[in-house]
Every structure is written in C-alpha cells, then in structure tokens.
Amino acid sequence: MGKYINPTLHRPIRIIIGMTVGAVIGLTGNWKLPMYWLLFPTIIFINLPQASFQLVWKLTGKSLFLAFIASVLTDILATHPFIVWLISSWLCFYAIHDTAKHNNQTSWFFGLISWSLFLILGFSGISTRSLLADYYWSFIITVLLMYPIFCLLPSPGLAPQPPENNSSPPLTGNMICIGIILSLALGAYLIFNIKDSVFVFITIIGAVMALKKGDVAKYNQSMIGQLSGCVLVGVLVLITLGQTDQLLVIILGHLLIVSYLVYAFGQPNNAAALTNAMIGYSVPFILYMIPGQPILYNLSIRVIMLCAAGLAILFIDLTLQG
C-alpha cells in the first residue's frame, strides 16, 4: 500500500488512521477512561518515527507505572489524603526537575496526567481496577495497531532526535512555582472531590509545565490550543446538526477536523504543536460527543474553567517571579 502513496504523506495518513480508529473504539465501548483511546494514538502516531516498542515505552512507561501506583495508593490510603498529597507534591517537584534535566517533557506530562487522574477519580469513589482495565486495554490495542499501520505506511527517513541536556540545573523560581501550583491544585481536587472538572486539571498540568523555563509564549500557546479544541468540537456539533446518536456522521466530522489539524500543524519538526492541538481537541470530543448530553453547555463550562484556571496560574506565576 505504501509504495502507491507519496512517502511524504505516510505520516499524516498514519495519524489520521490512528485517531479515527481510536475515536471509533472510544465512542462505541462503555469505557470509564475513553480519552486514552485518543491520547495513546496522539503519543504514538505523532511523535514516533517508526514502530518501536522501545520508543513507545520511553514515552509511555512513566504513565503506565504511575497509573498503577496511583491506583494502589488510592486503595491503601483512601482515608489518608494528606499523605497522598505529600507524595504527589514530591512527585510534581521531581517531575519538573527531571524534565528540565533530560528534556523529556512528553513522558512526564502523560505520567502526571495518569497519576492525577487515577488519584482524583479513585478518591471520588470510582473503582481504580476498572479504570486500570480500560487504561491498559487502550494502550495494548493502540500498540498492536501501530505495527501494521507503520508496516503499510513506513517513514521515508528517521527524523533526527534532539540531543538531551544532561546538565542538572537547580530548581529555579519558575520550577518551584510550577511545583507549588500543581501540588496545591491536586490537593484541592483530592479534598473537595472535584470529579466533574478533573479533565480540566489535565490542561493545568500541560500549561504550567510550559512555564518551566519562564516561557509565557509557550504557556499561552498551550492554553490557546485547549480553548481552540473546545471551539472545534463546537464546530463539529454544528456540522453534524447535533446528531450525536449517528456514529457515522460523528466519525466523518471527526475525520475532517483531524485532517485539518494534521494539515495545519503536521510538519515533522512541529510535533509539539500538533500534539497540543490534538489533545486540546480530543479530550472534549471523546468526553462530550455522547448521545443525550448537553454538549454545547458542557463545552461552555469547560471554556470558563479553562479561562479561570489559566488566568489564575499566570497571575500566580508572574507574582511569585516578582
């Protein structure tokens, strides 16, 4: 199949196929964590130049491990949220320091997402065993799909990997600020069981990690990507005339938007921007495109929460920095 298609189109087609298959499975199954059916394809098909489990593990290993540990902690320390919060705060500071040291933001980003998600949902009363089952199934199926897709559409050449920064920088003011924000936010979620807005916290993690070097421009880009994703889902609702019970119509609309994002951000050297844009769109899509839900209302609430959290985080960071 690959020899009949222009090699420069192999990567965009791989991304579109992976995101479409993930959407179909995520929407048709009774999953408690349907978002990972789109997050794992985002990691694999956007960021990997070839089908390699070693590369997959490098990007997702922390996520798989931390999800398991978080579920165990939830079962053991369900009546001791303060201890869980202390462990989580240490993990946030360690993740930020390790990210700056080895320039491995992607793996820690998904790791902290899984850690926080399992803790918050577990403390709100949802069975972490059922969460783990959904989580690992989405990972296994995505990896199994990776091999035939890459076999049919191989990369024409491997993209050069950026050199790792092996210097160990001290914890700067920005890093300390990020650790404080993440630990306080997670503590608030654990104490007040804010389950309904837990997926906004995922955005908070990605946004504040963009501030690790004081790069407000990247922070703004991250927040804009998340808000734009809500707008795209709203556009999809209008395109499909609200027919969320028609799976074929929803998938065709999804295919159209994913193709647009790949066209707009799909350059091989722009993987971070495409990942951010795809996550910003995928999370509200997979969460809200369910028959019987007030989609536009849910999107509006998410936009309000994102704006409030984004402005608060930026204010805190700028205040602590002087």
C-alpha positions as a printed NumPy array, in Angstrom:
array([[  0.   ,   0.   ,   0.   ],
       [  2.754,   2.439,   0.986],
       [  4.502,   2.25 ,  -2.394],
       [  1.418,   3.66 ,  -4.132],
       [  1.296,   6.732,  -1.856],
       [  3.693,   9.655,  -1.765],
       [  6.108,   8.912,   1.13 ],
       [  5.674,  12.449,   2.486],
       [  2.012,  11.601,   3.109],
       [  2.707,   8.453,   5.127],
       [  2.982,  10.238,   8.482],
       [ -0.19 ,  12.364,   8.059],
       [ -2.182,   9.304,   6.965],
       [ -0.852,   7.273,   9.915],
       [ -2.016,   9.992,  12.315],
       [ -5.449,  10.237,  10.709],
       [ -5.941,   6.443,  10.725],
       [ -4.786,   6.11 ,  14.34 ],
       [ -7.005,   8.946,  15.58 ],
       [-10.01 ,   7.658,  13.635],
       [ -9.725,   4.059,  14.846],
       [ -9.234,   5.319,  18.412],
       [-12.34 ,   7.509,  18.145],
       [-14.464,   4.621,  16.87 ],
       [-13.406,   2.32 ,  19.71 ],
       [-13.658,   5.08 ,  22.336],
       [-17.175,   6.074,  21.298],
       [-18.593,   2.582,  20.85 ],
       [-17.352,   0.981,  24.078],
       [-18.594,   1.546,  27.611],
       [-15.273,   2.937,  28.817],
       [-14.652,   4.857,  32.027],
       [-11.492,   6.403,  30.505],
       [-12.369,   6.825,  26.819],
       [ -9.91 ,   9.712,  26.422],
       [ -6.936,   7.341,  26.349],
       [ -8.236,   5.83 ,  23.109],
       [ -7.211,   9.15 ,  21.545],
       [ -4.307,  10.129,  23.812],
       [ -2.254,   6.99 ,  23.112],
       [ -2.641,   7.359,  19.31 ],
       [ -1.604,  11.014,  19.744],
       [  1.601,   9.965,  21.51 ],
       [  2.467,   7.125,  19.155],
       [  1.492,   8.291,  15.685],
       [  2.575,  11.92 ,  16.065],
       [  5.823,  11.503,  17.987],
       [  7.277,   8.19 ,  16.76 ],
       [  9.25 ,   7.917,  13.5  ],
       [  8.953,   4.102,  13.421],
       [  7.133,   1.207,  15.057],
       [  9.293,   0.516,  18.078],
       [  8.086,  -0.708,  21.45 ],
       [ 11.271,   0.702,  22.982],
       [ 10.31 ,   4.182,  21.798],
       [  6.712,   3.665,  22.92 ],
       [  7.912,   2.646,  26.369],
       [ 10.187,   5.681,  26.555],
       [  7.177,   7.946,  26.042],
       [  4.529,   5.996,  27.981],
       [  6.407,   3.893,  30.539],
       [  6.105,   6.521,  33.29 ],
       [  2.405,   6.882,  32.542],
       [  1.748,   3.128,  32.802],
       [  3.757,   2.794,  36.009],
       [  2.353,   5.87 ,  37.752],
       [ -1.241,   4.902,  36.918],
       [ -0.71 ,   1.55 ,  38.648],
       [  0.975,   3.111,  41.706],
       [ -1.762,   5.745,  41.984],
       [ -4.454,   3.071,  41.959],
       [ -2.643,   1.108,  44.68 ],
       [ -2.196,   4.251,  46.792],
       [ -5.887,   5.044,  46.443],
       [ -6.834,   1.606,  47.774],
       [ -4.331,   1.632,  50.652],
       [ -4.522,   5.285,  51.731],
       [ -8.133,   6.127,  50.903],
       [ -8.605,   7.586,  54.397],
       [ -5.288,   9.459,  54.414],
       [ -5.479,  12.048,  51.613],
       [ -2.821,  14.228,  53.279],
       [ -0.181,  11.506,  52.899],
       [ -1.195,  11.002,  49.269],
       [ -0.945,  14.755,  48.73 ],
       [  2.59 ,  14.85 ,  50.213],
       [  3.7  ,  12.014,  47.925],
       [  2.089,  13.756,  44.953],
       [  3.793,  17.057,  45.77 ],
       [  7.177,  15.355,  45.885],
       [  6.413,  13.685,  42.56 ],
       [  5.485,  17.034,  40.982],
       [  8.78 ,  18.629,  42.037],
       [ 10.763,  15.583,  40.911],
       [  8.985,  15.502,  37.542],
       [  9.706,  19.189,  36.927],
       [ 13.368,  18.805,  37.884],
       [ 13.797,  15.672,  35.741],
       [ 12.016,  17.337,  32.828],
       [ 14.436,  20.246,  32.898],
       [ 17.41 ,  17.916,  33.307],
       [ 16.676,  15.465,  30.473],
       [ 14.279,  17.49 ,  28.302],
       [ 11.675,  14.689,  28.482],
       [  8.518,  16.732,  28.964],
       [  6.243,  14.43 ,  26.936],
       [  6.754,  11.336,  29.099],
       [  6.35 ,  13.236,  32.365],
       [  3.349,  15.13 ,  31.019],
       [  1.406,  11.929,  30.363],
       [  2.779,  10.4  ,  33.551],
       [  1.427,  13.206,  35.725],
       [ -1.875,  13.113,  33.835],
       [ -2.322,   9.408,  34.636],
       [ -1.174,   9.813,  38.239],
       [ -3.568,  12.708,  38.94 ],
       [ -6.479,  11.203,  37.039],
       [ -6.352,   7.894,  38.909],
       [ -5.962,   9.6  ,  42.293],
       [ -8.816,  12.071,  41.791],
       [-11.257,   9.569,  40.284],
       [-10.249,   6.936,  42.834],
       [-10.828,   9.288,  45.772],
       [-14.205,  10.247,  44.289],
       [-15.382,   6.648,  44.594],
       [-14.744,   5.137,  41.15 ],
       [-13.116,   1.701,  41.131],
       [ -9.46 ,   2.06 ,  40.158],
       [ -9.43 ,  -1.552,  38.952],
       [-11.993,  -0.784,  36.271],
       [-10.035,   2.358,  35.396],
       [ -6.837,   0.354,  35.043],
       [ -8.563,  -2.21 ,  32.837],
       [ -9.764,   0.497,  30.421],
       [ -6.398,   2.22 ,  30.559],
       [ -4.254,  -0.808,  29.779],
       [ -6.616,  -2.109,  27.097],
       [ -6.39 ,   1.212,  25.266],
       [ -2.59 ,   1.048,  25.452],
       [ -2.336,  -2.585,  24.313],
       [ -4.721,  -2.215,  21.365],
       [ -3.053,   1.012,  20.212],
       [  0.396,  -0.612,  20.288],
       [ -0.885,  -3.644,  18.386],
       [ -2.377,  -1.344,  15.747],
       [  0.9  ,   0.55 ,  15.494],
       [  2.808,  -2.299,  13.808],
       [  0.544,  -2.935,  10.774],
       [ -0.02 ,   0.803,  10.23 ],
       [  3.708,   1.563,  10.236],
       [  4.324,  -1.517,   8.083],
       [  1.893,  -0.293,   5.429],
       [  2.994,   3.351,   5.736],
       [  6.681,   3.413,   6.726],
       [  8.589,   6.621,   7.369],
       [ 10.79 ,   7.657,   4.413],
       [ 13.55 ,   8.595,   6.84 ],
       [ 14.008,   8.836,  10.571],
       [ 13.799,  12.344,  11.95 ],
       [ 16.895,  13.405,  13.886],
       [ 16.39 ,  13.305,  17.623],
       [ 17.256,  16.448,  19.609],
       [ 20.274,  15.992,  21.89 ],
       [ 19.46 ,  15.507,  25.521],
       [ 20.519,  18.132,  28.004],
       [ 22.411,  16.161,  30.604],
       [ 23.258,  19.121,  32.799],
       [ 21.454,  19.183,  36.121],
       [ 20.032,  22.683,  36.634],
       [ 18.982,  23.861,  40.081],
       [ 15.309,  24.323,  40.885],
       [ 14.697,  27.861,  39.66 ],
       [ 11.893,  30.125,  40.783],
       [  9.766,  29.051,  37.832],
       [ 10.16 ,  25.372,  38.674],
       [  9.32 ,  25.968,  42.316],
       [  6.283,  27.98 ,  41.255],
       [  5.125,  25.156,  38.967],
       [  5.525,  22.588,  41.731],
       [  3.522,  24.752,  44.138],
       [  0.727,  25.263,  41.605],
       [  0.446,  21.566,  40.749],
       [  0.558,  20.359,  44.343],
       [ -1.987,  22.94 ,  45.551],
       [ -4.317,  22.216,  42.633],
       [ -4.12 ,  18.454,  43.177],
       [ -4.664,  18.922,  46.908],
       [ -7.809,  20.95 ,  46.225],
       [ -9.116,  18.271,  43.865],
       [ -8.478,  15.499,  46.41 ],
       [-10.047,  17.399,  49.318],
       [-13.154,  18.621,  47.548],
       [-13.633,  15.641,  45.171],
       [-13.981,  17.9  ,  42.131],
       [-14.637,  14.954,  39.841],
       [-16.671,  16.83 ,  37.245],
       [-13.798,  19.139,  36.306],
       [-10.99 ,  16.611,  36.681],
       [-10.194,  16.756,  32.973],
       [ -9.562,  20.492,  33.23 ],
       [ -6.755,  19.606,  35.634],
       [ -5.096,  17.721,  32.78 ],
       [ -4.895,  21.02 ,  30.936],
       [ -3.469,  22.706,  34.032],
       [ -0.633,  20.158,  34.114],
       [  0.3  ,  20.741,  30.481],
       [  0.016,  24.513,  30.741],
       [  2.098,  25.028,  33.875],
       [  4.831,  22.691,  32.615],
       [  5.215,  25.08 ,  29.685],
       [  6.31 ,  27.67 ,  32.264],
       [  9.285,  25.618,  33.451],
       [ 11.656,  27.98 ,  31.638],
       [  9.526,  31.042,  32.091],
       [  8.253,  30.75 ,  28.522],
       [  4.943,  32.584,  28.724],
       [  4.558,  32.332,  24.931],
       [  4.508,  28.515,  25.103],
       [  2.108,  28.705,  28.038],
       [ -0.238,  30.914,  26.022],
       [  0.114,  28.545,  23.036],
       [ -0.878,  25.62 ,  25.255],
       [ -3.938,  27.379,  26.64 ],
       [ -4.996,  28.629,  23.205],
       [ -4.687,  25.067,  21.891],
       [ -7.018,  23.794,  24.613],
       [ -9.585,  26.537,  24.061],
       [ -9.404,  26.075,  20.29 ],
       [-10.098,  22.368,  20.79 ],
       [-13.382,  23.229,  22.506],
       [-14.257,  25.517,  19.603],
       [-13.532,  22.73 ,  17.104],
       [-15.807,  20.336,  18.976],
       [-18.489,  23.019,  18.922],
       [-17.973,  23.366,  15.168],
       [-18.312,  19.594,  14.844],
       [-21.638,  19.724,  16.701],
       [-22.871,  22.403,  14.268],
       [-21.578,  20.494,  11.219],
       [-23.368,  17.326,  12.296],
       [-26.502,  19.302,  13.297],
       [-26.277,  17.806,  16.781],
       [-26.776,  14.234,  15.547],
       [-24.567,  12.688,  18.23 ],
       [-26.515,   9.431,  18.005],
       [-25.325,   8.923,  14.419],
       [-21.877,   7.347,  14.795],
       [-21.018,   7.517,  11.084],
       [-21.817,  11.239,  10.953],
       [-19.701,  11.934,  14.068],
       [-16.737,   9.904,  12.757],
       [-16.84 ,  11.669,   9.386],
       [-16.842,  15.037,  11.148],
       [-14.011,  13.863,  13.403],
       [-12.058,  12.708,  10.348],
       [-12.493,  16.151,   8.791],
       [-11.216,  18.015,  11.873],
       [ -8.283,  15.648,  12.464],
       [ -7.286,  16.044,   8.811],
       [ -7.403,  19.824,   9.217],
       [ -5.199,  19.717,  12.336],
       [ -2.684,  17.448,  10.587],
       [ -2.64 ,  19.794,   7.595],
       [ -2.195,  22.88 ,   9.797],
       [  0.38 ,  21.513,  12.289],
       [  1.594,  18.28 ,  10.69 ],
       [  5.173,  19.224,   9.802],
       [  7.619,  16.649,  11.253],
       [  9.51 ,  19.385,  13.136],
       [  6.285,  20.676,  14.681],
       [  5.268,  17.584,  16.662],
       [  4.802,  19.504,  19.931],
       [  2.314,  21.945,  18.397],
       [  0.357,  19.134,  16.707],
       [  0.301,  17.107,  19.941],
       [ -1.007,  20.106,  21.869],
       [ -3.663,  20.863,  19.255],
       [ -4.76 ,  17.225,  19.001],
       [ -5.053,  16.813,  22.783],
       [ -6.949,  20.105,  23.043],
       [ -9.498,  18.772,  20.56 ],
       [ -9.536,  15.085,  21.516],
       [-10.34 ,  15.415,  25.226],
       [-13.603,  17.386,  24.871],
       [-14.537,  15.383,  21.766],
       [-14.311,  11.974,  23.4  ],
       [-15.865,  13.199,  26.666],
       [-18.817,  15.155,  25.342],
       [-19.828,  13.609,  21.983],
       [-22.156,  11.196,  23.716],
       [-25.882,  10.954,  22.861],
       [-28.162,  12.681,  25.342],
       [-25.581,  15.074,  26.779],
       [-25.871,  18.888,  26.581],
       [-22.695,  19.169,  24.518],
       [-22.603,  22.932,  23.975],
       [-23.362,  23.551,  27.658],
       [-20.527,  21.207,  28.722],
       [-18.165,  22.905,  26.293],
       [-19.103,  26.324,  27.661],
       [-18.427,  25.219,  31.24 ],
       [-15.078,  23.758,  30.178],
       [-14.09 ,  27.006,  28.437],
       [-15.   ,  29.026,  31.549],
       [-12.982,  26.674,  33.784],
       [-10.009,  26.774,  31.417],
       [-10.025,  30.58 ,  31.277],
       [-10.337,  30.903,  35.058],
       [ -7.588,  28.369,  35.743],
       [ -5.334,  29.783,  33.02 ],
       [ -5.55 ,  33.365,  34.256],
       [ -5.093,  32.307,  37.885],
       [ -1.997,  30.235,  37.075],
       [ -0.444,  33.009,  35.016],
       [ -1.124,  35.551,  37.77 ],
       [  0.397,  33.304,  40.448],
       [  3.476,  32.599,  38.324],
       [  4.082,  36.25 ,  37.471],
       [  3.502,  37.261,  41.107],
       [  5.936,  34.705,  42.512],
       [  8.505,  35.653,  39.878],
       [  8.498,  39.206,  41.036]])
